[in-house]
Amino acid sequence: MDVVADRTVLAIDLGGTQIRAALITPDQVVHARRAVPTADEEGVTAVVGRICELAAAVRDEARREGLPEPTAIGISAPGPLDPWRGVVVAPPNLAGWHDVPLARTVGDALELPTFLDRDTNVAVRAEWLFGAARGAGTAIYITVSTGIGGGFIIDGHPVLGPDGIAGEVGHIVADLDGPRCGCGRTGHIEAIASGTALAREASLLVDREPAGRLASLVTGDEEVDAELLARAADDGDASAADILAHAWTALGAVCASLVNILNPDVIVIGGSIAEHRPALFDAVRHQIDRLAFDVPASRVRVAPAELKDDVSLIGLPPIVAERWSDPAFGVRTNMQGAQSL
Ligand SMILES: [Zn+2]
């Protein structure tokens, strides 16, 4: 598959903490970047309103700079979602979102055809075409941050599944008796190795070892989060280091299973936690070598993501290009006439 991102796209990334938007020209240059807090506690209507305002502001700024007009909108959002109808179904990290017709609402507001995909599917597309998975036939992308997510390219084809759910790596069972996940089920890797899971374990450690290094780092209103846990581990807190090691081992076991199931050329790991913890990569490599079959284990590369914050924006133009002429995808209202002008 060789999809050329041949049009200027207004790219929007709806995240749990930030909404980001930019204009991306066919040469893959990102222009007029803007961001606002998501503030999902204010409700769905407020967030959707902010998305529309931000997109309009990016378009206005691009016009002032004399850049080409966008011919479509691409939106990256947390899953689960329906990429065909452009509906955000029920993401665990956006409070109150159920069956929100995001593509139609934003498309109507800006009068542009609009396409929606899961943030991790956008990211795997970006890393595959422009980043650490360039040239791979089969690539897995995994993000380790507040949650754990993923996306697959198999034999050169992005994989959605009949419901758009394929690639939800965070909800692979890694411990039958494991903790409860943000999705409501138990034992998923997200409940063991995500930032949220590490913060939970860190709080328990503070209670268990009030004289420990981690507890001594907690001052005033400081949040006991994954970052503080990692700092304590770096400072020699053995219990904190054990929690991290357990998380990375579990993540490595999940990766070893994926190696046996999909025989990937590369596993790209990104996200704010992965970016700052090189030990995670060592643990994943070790578990793959220990638990996966020899042949796929020796083939697979484990690589850090290259595209950082822009990953969920620059994967959008190729997705728009691929789906532009496919009537099964996207929302096209109020603009069919404009398109033919
Ligand atoms: Zn889950």
Short mmCIF file of C-alpha atoms and ligand atoms in Angstrom, two decimals:
data_model
loop_
_atom_site.label_atom_id
_atom_site.label_comp_id
_atom_site.label_asym_id
_atom_site.label_seq_id
_atom_site.Cartn_x
_atom_site.Cartn_y
_atom_site.Cartn_z
CA MET A 1 0.00 0.00 0.00
CA ASP A 2 1.36 3.37 -0.97
CA VAL A 3 -0.95 6.22 -0.08
CA VAL A 4 0.21 9.68 -0.99
CA ALA A 5 -0.95 12.45 1.32
CA ASP A 6 -1.90 14.66 -1.61
CA ARG A 7 -4.03 17.37 -0.03
CA THR A 8 -3.83 20.02 2.68
CA VAL A 9 -5.55 18.72 5.79
CA LEU A 10 -6.73 20.41 8.95
CA ALA A 11 -5.52 17.89 11.54
CA ILE A 12 -7.04 17.68 15.02
CA ASP A 13 -5.88 15.51 17.92
CA LEU A 14 -8.37 15.11 20.76
CA GLY A 15 -6.46 13.89 23.81
CA GLY A 16 -7.46 13.38 27.44
CA THR A 17 -5.61 16.51 28.56
CA GLN A 18 -5.11 18.59 25.39
CA ILE A 19 -6.78 19.29 22.09
CA ARG A 20 -4.20 20.03 19.41
CA ALA A 21 -4.72 21.21 15.86
CA ALA A 22 -2.60 22.25 12.89
CA LEU A 23 -2.65 22.64 9.13
CA ILE A 24 -0.59 20.01 7.32
CA THR A 25 0.40 20.68 3.71
CA PRO A 26 1.12 17.85 1.24
CA ASP A 27 4.86 18.21 1.89
CA GLN A 28 4.10 17.00 5.48
CA VAL A 29 5.02 20.35 7.03
CA VAL A 30 2.97 21.19 10.13
CA HIS A 31 1.74 24.81 10.18
CA ALA A 32 -0.24 26.99 12.58
CA ARG A 33 0.00 24.58 15.53
CA ARG A 34 -2.40 25.37 18.36
CA ALA A 35 -3.47 23.63 21.57
CA VAL A 36 -6.03 24.15 24.34
CA PRO A 37 -6.83 22.10 27.45
CA THR A 38 -9.50 19.44 26.87
CA ALA A 39 -11.17 20.08 30.27
CA ASP A 40 -13.62 17.21 29.70
CA GLU A 41 -15.14 17.82 33.14
CA GLU A 42 -17.01 20.70 31.47
CA GLY A 43 -19.00 18.22 29.39
CA VAL A 44 -19.16 16.95 25.83
CA THR A 45 -20.79 20.06 24.32
CA ALA A 46 -18.10 22.35 25.72
CA VAL A 47 -15.27 20.13 24.47
CA VAL A 48 -16.78 19.76 20.99
CA GLY A 49 -17.26 23.55 20.90
CA ARG A 50 -13.59 24.03 21.78
CA ILE A 51 -12.53 21.61 19.02
CA CYS A 52 -14.54 23.61 16.45
CA GLU A 53 -13.14 26.95 17.72
CA LEU A 54 -9.57 25.64 17.66
CA ALA A 55 -9.97 24.27 14.13
CA ALA A 56 -11.41 27.59 12.93
CA ALA A 57 -8.53 29.46 14.59
CA VAL A 58 -5.97 27.26 12.80
CA ARG A 59 -7.73 27.87 9.47
CA ASP A 60 -7.80 31.65 10.09
CA GLU A 61 -4.13 31.71 11.01
CA ALA A 62 -3.25 29.67 7.93
CA ARG A 63 -5.21 32.12 5.76
CA ARG A 64 -3.33 35.06 7.28
CA GLU A 65 -0.06 33.28 6.46
CA GLY A 66 -1.18 32.72 2.87
CA LEU A 67 -1.12 28.93 3.19
CA PRO A 68 -3.33 26.65 1.06
CA GLU A 69 -6.94 26.12 2.18
CA PRO A 70 -7.60 22.75 3.84
CA THR A 71 -9.74 20.45 1.70
CA ALA A 72 -10.58 18.05 4.53
CA ILE A 73 -10.42 17.57 8.27
CA GLY A 74 -8.82 14.58 9.97
CA ILE A 75 -9.54 13.93 13.64
CA SER A 76 -7.58 11.65 15.91
CA ALA A 77 -9.48 10.64 19.08
CA PRO A 78 -9.32 8.02 21.84
CA GLY A 79 -11.00 4.68 21.17
CA PRO A 80 -13.26 2.91 21.00
CA LEU A 81 -14.69 4.79 18.03
CA ASP A 82 -16.41 4.12 14.72
CA PRO A 83 -14.12 5.33 11.90
CA TRP A 84 -16.80 4.75 9.24
CA ARG A 85 -19.52 6.93 10.80
CA GLY A 86 -17.08 9.26 12.58
CA VAL A 87 -18.56 8.53 16.00
CA VAL A 88 -16.63 8.48 19.30
CA VAL A 89 -18.19 5.49 21.10
CA ALA A 90 -17.14 5.47 24.77
CA PRO A 91 -13.50 6.28 25.58
CA PRO A 92 -12.61 5.48 29.22
CA ASN A 93 -10.51 8.66 29.46
CA LEU A 94 -13.15 11.15 28.28
CA ALA A 95 -15.85 11.47 30.92
CA GLY A 96 -19.42 11.36 29.62
CA TRP A 97 -18.63 10.61 25.97
CA HIS A 98 -21.07 8.09 24.51
CA ASP A 99 -21.77 7.84 20.79
CA VAL A 100 -20.70 11.41 20.02
CA PRO A 101 -20.98 12.18 16.25
CA LEU A 102 -17.75 14.15 16.32
CA ALA A 103 -16.90 14.07 12.60
CA ARG A 104 -20.35 15.33 11.58
CA THR A 105 -20.39 18.15 14.15
CA VAL A 106 -16.91 19.43 13.31
CA GLY A 107 -17.46 18.90 9.57
CA ASP A 108 -20.70 20.88 9.65
CA ALA A 109 -19.08 23.71 11.63
CA LEU A 110 -16.19 24.10 9.17
CA GLU A 111 -18.02 22.89 6.08
CA LEU A 112 -15.34 20.37 5.21
CA PRO A 113 -15.40 16.59 4.66
CA THR A 114 -14.25 15.03 7.92
CA PHE A 115 -12.62 11.72 8.79
CA LEU A 116 -12.10 10.21 12.25
CA ASP A 117 -9.72 7.50 13.45
CA ARG A 118 -8.37 6.18 16.72
CA ASP A 119 -5.30 8.06 17.95
CA THR A 120 -3.17 4.91 17.99
CA ASN A 121 -4.19 3.96 14.43
CA VAL A 122 -3.13 7.46 13.37
CA ALA A 123 0.13 7.01 15.25
CA VAL A 124 0.97 3.64 13.71
CA ARG A 125 0.29 5.12 10.27
CA ALA A 126 2.63 8.03 11.01
CA GLU A 127 5.45 5.90 12.40
CA TRP A 128 5.07 3.42 9.53
CA LEU A 129 5.20 6.05 6.78
CA PHE A 130 7.49 8.67 8.32
CA GLY A 131 9.04 7.34 11.55
CA ALA A 132 10.60 4.36 13.30
CA ALA A 133 8.59 1.71 11.37
CA ARG A 134 9.46 3.07 7.90
CA GLY A 135 9.79 0.26 5.37
CA ALA A 136 8.31 -2.42 7.62
CA GLY A 137 5.72 -4.81 6.19
CA THR A 138 4.26 -5.65 9.58
CA ALA A 139 4.51 -3.08 12.35
CA ILE A 140 3.03 -2.73 15.82
CA TYR A 141 2.79 0.62 17.58
CA ILE A 142 2.29 0.73 21.34
CA THR A 143 1.89 3.87 23.43
CA VAL A 144 2.62 3.79 27.15
CA SER A 145 1.38 6.92 28.89
CA THR A 146 -1.73 7.59 31.02
CA GLY A 147 -3.19 4.53 29.30
CA ILE A 148 -1.78 1.88 26.97
CA GLY A 149 -2.91 1.75 23.35
CA GLY A 150 -1.81 0.32 20.06
CA GLY A 151 -2.27 -0.08 16.36
CA PHE A 152 -1.18 -2.63 13.73
CA ILE A 153 -0.04 -2.61 10.13
CA ILE A 154 -0.09 -6.20 8.84
CA ASP A 155 1.57 -7.12 5.53
CA GLY A 156 1.37 -3.45 4.48
CA HIS A 157 -2.29 -3.01 5.44
CA PRO A 158 -3.63 -0.97 8.37
CA VAL A 159 -5.97 -3.19 10.39
CA LEU A 160 -9.31 -1.95 11.73
CA GLY A 161 -11.42 -5.09 12.25
CA PRO A 162 -15.18 -5.09 11.53
CA ASP A 163 -15.88 -2.75 14.48
CA GLY A 164 -12.73 -0.62 14.36
CA ILE A 165 -11.46 -2.18 17.59
CA ALA A 166 -8.42 -4.09 16.26
CA GLY A 167 -5.11 -3.17 17.87
CA GLU A 168 -6.41 -2.36 21.36
CA VAL A 169 -3.17 -3.63 22.91
CA GLY A 170 -3.90 -2.02 26.30
CA HIS A 171 -6.70 -4.46 26.92
CA ILE A 172 -4.77 -7.69 26.41
CA VAL A 173 -5.08 -9.86 29.52
CA ALA A 174 -1.69 -10.05 31.23
CA ASP A 175 -2.78 -11.36 34.67
CA LEU A 176 -5.94 -13.41 35.23
CA ASP A 177 -6.17 -12.11 38.80
CA GLY A 178 -4.88 -8.65 37.98
CA PRO A 179 -6.31 -5.28 39.00
CA ARG A 180 -9.40 -3.65 37.51
CA CYS A 181 -8.81 -1.74 34.28
CA GLY A 182 -10.20 1.66 33.27
CA CYS A 183 -12.49 -0.23 30.85
CA GLY A 184 -14.11 -2.02 33.81
CA ARG A 185 -12.62 -5.50 33.24
CA THR A 186 -9.76 -7.10 35.12
CA GLY A 187 -6.19 -8.11 34.41
CA HIS A 188 -5.57 -5.99 31.31
CA ILE A 189 -2.02 -4.72 30.72
CA GLU A 190 -3.28 -1.12 30.99
CA ALA A 191 -4.24 -1.89 34.60
CA ILE A 192 -0.67 -3.09 35.27
CA ALA A 193 1.77 -0.91 33.30
CA SER A 194 0.05 2.38 32.39
CA GLY A 195 0.70 5.70 34.10
CA THR A 196 -2.63 5.35 35.88
CA ALA A 197 -1.69 1.88 37.15
CA LEU A 198 1.75 3.04 38.31
CA ALA A 199 0.19 6.00 40.14
CA ARG A 200 -2.16 3.59 41.94
CA GLU A 201 0.76 1.34 42.94
CA ALA A 202 2.77 4.38 44.04
CA SER A 203 -0.02 5.53 46.37
CA LEU A 204 -0.21 2.05 47.90
CA LEU A 205 3.58 2.07 48.38
CA VAL A 206 3.46 5.42 50.21
CA ASP A 207 0.90 3.93 52.61
CA ARG A 208 2.89 0.70 53.01
CA GLU A 209 6.29 2.31 53.53
CA PRO A 210 5.71 5.72 55.12
CA ALA A 211 9.44 6.00 55.92
CA GLY A 212 10.50 5.01 52.37
CA ARG A 213 12.20 7.15 49.72
CA LEU A 214 8.97 7.62 47.72
CA ALA A 215 7.05 8.82 50.80
CA SER A 216 9.85 11.31 51.53
CA LEU A 217 9.44 12.82 48.04
CA VAL A 218 5.76 13.54 48.65
CA THR A 219 5.55 17.14 49.76
CA GLY A 220 2.38 19.16 50.23
CA ASP A 221 -0.12 18.73 47.45
CA GLU A 222 2.25 16.93 45.08
CA GLU A 223 0.51 14.15 43.21
CA VAL A 224 1.78 10.64 43.80
CA ASP A 225 2.12 9.69 40.15
CA ALA A 226 4.24 7.52 37.83
CA GLU A 227 6.83 10.28 37.49
CA LEU A 228 7.37 10.51 41.25
CA LEU A 229 7.54 6.71 41.45
CA ALA A 230 10.24 6.71 38.76
CA ARG A 231 12.15 9.45 40.61
CA ALA A 232 12.08 7.38 43.79
CA ALA A 233 13.32 4.33 41.88
CA ASP A 234 16.16 6.39 40.40
CA ASP A 235 17.00 7.59 43.92
CA GLY A 236 17.46 4.00 45.11
CA ASP A 237 13.97 3.09 46.40
CA ALA A 238 14.04 -0.69 45.85
CA SER A 239 10.27 -1.09 46.27
CA ALA A 240 9.60 1.60 43.67
CA ALA A 241 12.07 -0.06 41.31
CA ASP A 242 10.31 -3.42 41.84
CA ILE A 243 6.95 -1.91 40.84
CA LEU A 244 8.43 -0.52 37.62
CA ALA A 245 10.28 -3.76 36.85
CA HIS A 246 7.05 -5.76 37.30
CA ALA A 247 5.19 -3.39 34.96
CA TRP A 248 7.86 -3.56 32.23
CA THR A 249 8.09 -7.36 32.55
CA ALA A 250 4.33 -7.67 32.05
CA LEU A 251 4.50 -5.31 29.07
CA GLY A 252 7.36 -7.38 27.66
CA ALA A 253 5.29 -10.56 28.02
CA VAL A 254 2.46 -8.89 26.07
CA CYS A 255 4.95 -7.92 23.35
CA ALA A 256 6.29 -11.50 23.24
CA SER A 257 2.72 -12.75 22.67
CA LEU A 258 2.26 -10.20 19.89
CA VAL A 259 5.52 -11.35 18.29
CA ASN A 260 4.22 -14.94 18.17
CA ILE A 261 0.79 -13.90 16.91
CA LEU A 262 1.71 -11.28 14.27
CA ASN A 263 5.37 -11.95 13.40
CA PRO A 264 6.11 -8.21 13.19
CA ASP A 265 9.21 -6.62 11.66
CA VAL A 266 9.14 -3.94 14.32
CA ILE A 267 7.43 -2.94 17.56
CA VAL A 268 7.54 0.83 18.01
CA ILE A 269 6.92 2.04 21.54
CA GLY A 270 6.02 5.66 22.26
CA GLY A 271 4.12 7.71 24.83
CA SER A 272 5.27 9.94 27.67
CA ILE A 273 6.31 7.10 29.99
CA ALA A 274 8.17 5.08 27.36
CA GLU A 275 10.01 8.24 26.26
CA HIS A 276 11.54 8.66 29.70
CA ARG A 277 12.22 5.05 30.73
CA PRO A 278 14.90 3.34 28.62
CA ALA A 279 14.73 0.36 31.02
CA LEU A 280 11.28 -0.39 29.57
CA PHE A 281 12.87 -1.16 26.20
CA ASP A 282 15.49 -3.45 27.76
CA ALA A 283 12.78 -5.36 29.62
CA VAL A 284 10.61 -5.73 26.53
CA ARG A 285 13.56 -7.02 24.50
CA HIS A 286 14.49 -9.47 27.26
CA GLN A 287 10.95 -10.86 27.55
CA ILE A 288 10.61 -11.25 23.77
CA ASP A 289 13.88 -13.20 23.67
CA ARG A 290 12.75 -15.32 26.64
CA LEU A 291 9.11 -15.97 25.70
CA ALA A 292 8.64 -15.69 21.92
CA PHE A 293 9.63 -18.26 19.26
CA ASP A 294 13.26 -17.91 18.16
CA VAL A 295 12.62 -17.01 14.52
CA PRO A 296 10.18 -14.09 14.99
CA ALA A 297 12.07 -12.97 18.13
CA SER A 298 15.31 -12.65 16.18
CA ARG A 299 13.54 -10.79 13.36
CA VAL A 300 11.66 -8.20 15.40
CA ARG A 301 13.18 -4.79 16.16
CA VAL A 302 12.02 -2.93 19.27
CA ALA A 303 12.36 0.78 18.62
CA PRO A 304 11.43 4.02 20.34
CA ALA A 305 8.87 6.17 18.52
CA GLU A 306 10.43 8.96 16.46
CA LEU A 307 7.59 11.41 15.94
CA LYS A 308 6.82 12.50 19.53
CA ASP A 309 3.92 14.94 20.02
CA ASP A 310 3.05 15.31 16.34
CA VAL A 311 2.45 11.60 15.87
CA SER A 312 -1.35 11.85 16.10
CA LEU A 313 -1.44 14.78 13.67
CA ILE A 314 0.87 13.79 10.82
CA GLY A 315 -0.68 10.34 10.42
CA LEU A 316 -3.99 11.99 9.49
CA PRO A 317 -3.32 13.25 5.91
CA PRO A 318 -2.50 9.75 4.57
CA ILE A 319 -5.65 8.38 6.23
CA VAL A 320 -7.74 11.16 4.67
CA ALA A 321 -6.10 10.49 1.28
CA GLU A 322 -6.83 6.77 1.51
CA ARG A 323 -10.47 7.21 2.55
CA TRP A 324 -11.30 10.27 0.43
CA SER A 325 -12.81 8.29 -2.41
CA ASP A 326 -14.20 5.48 -0.25
CA PRO A 327 -17.89 6.20 0.43
CA ALA A 328 -17.80 3.87 3.44
CA PHE A 329 -15.73 6.38 5.36
CA GLY A 330 -16.10 9.92 6.59
CA VAL A 331 -18.76 12.55 6.81
CA ARG A 332 -19.48 14.84 3.88
CA THR A 333 -22.14 17.45 4.60
CA ASN A 334 -22.67 20.95 3.23
CA MET A 335 -19.56 20.82 1.12
CA GLN A 336 -20.28 18.69 -1.91
CA GLY A 337 -21.18 21.82 -3.89
CA ALA A 338 -18.14 23.70 -2.66
CA GLN A 339 -15.92 20.80 -3.65
CA SER A 340 -16.98 21.03 -7.29
CA LEU A 341 -16.60 24.83 -7.54
ZN ZN B 1 -9.13 -2.79 29.91
#
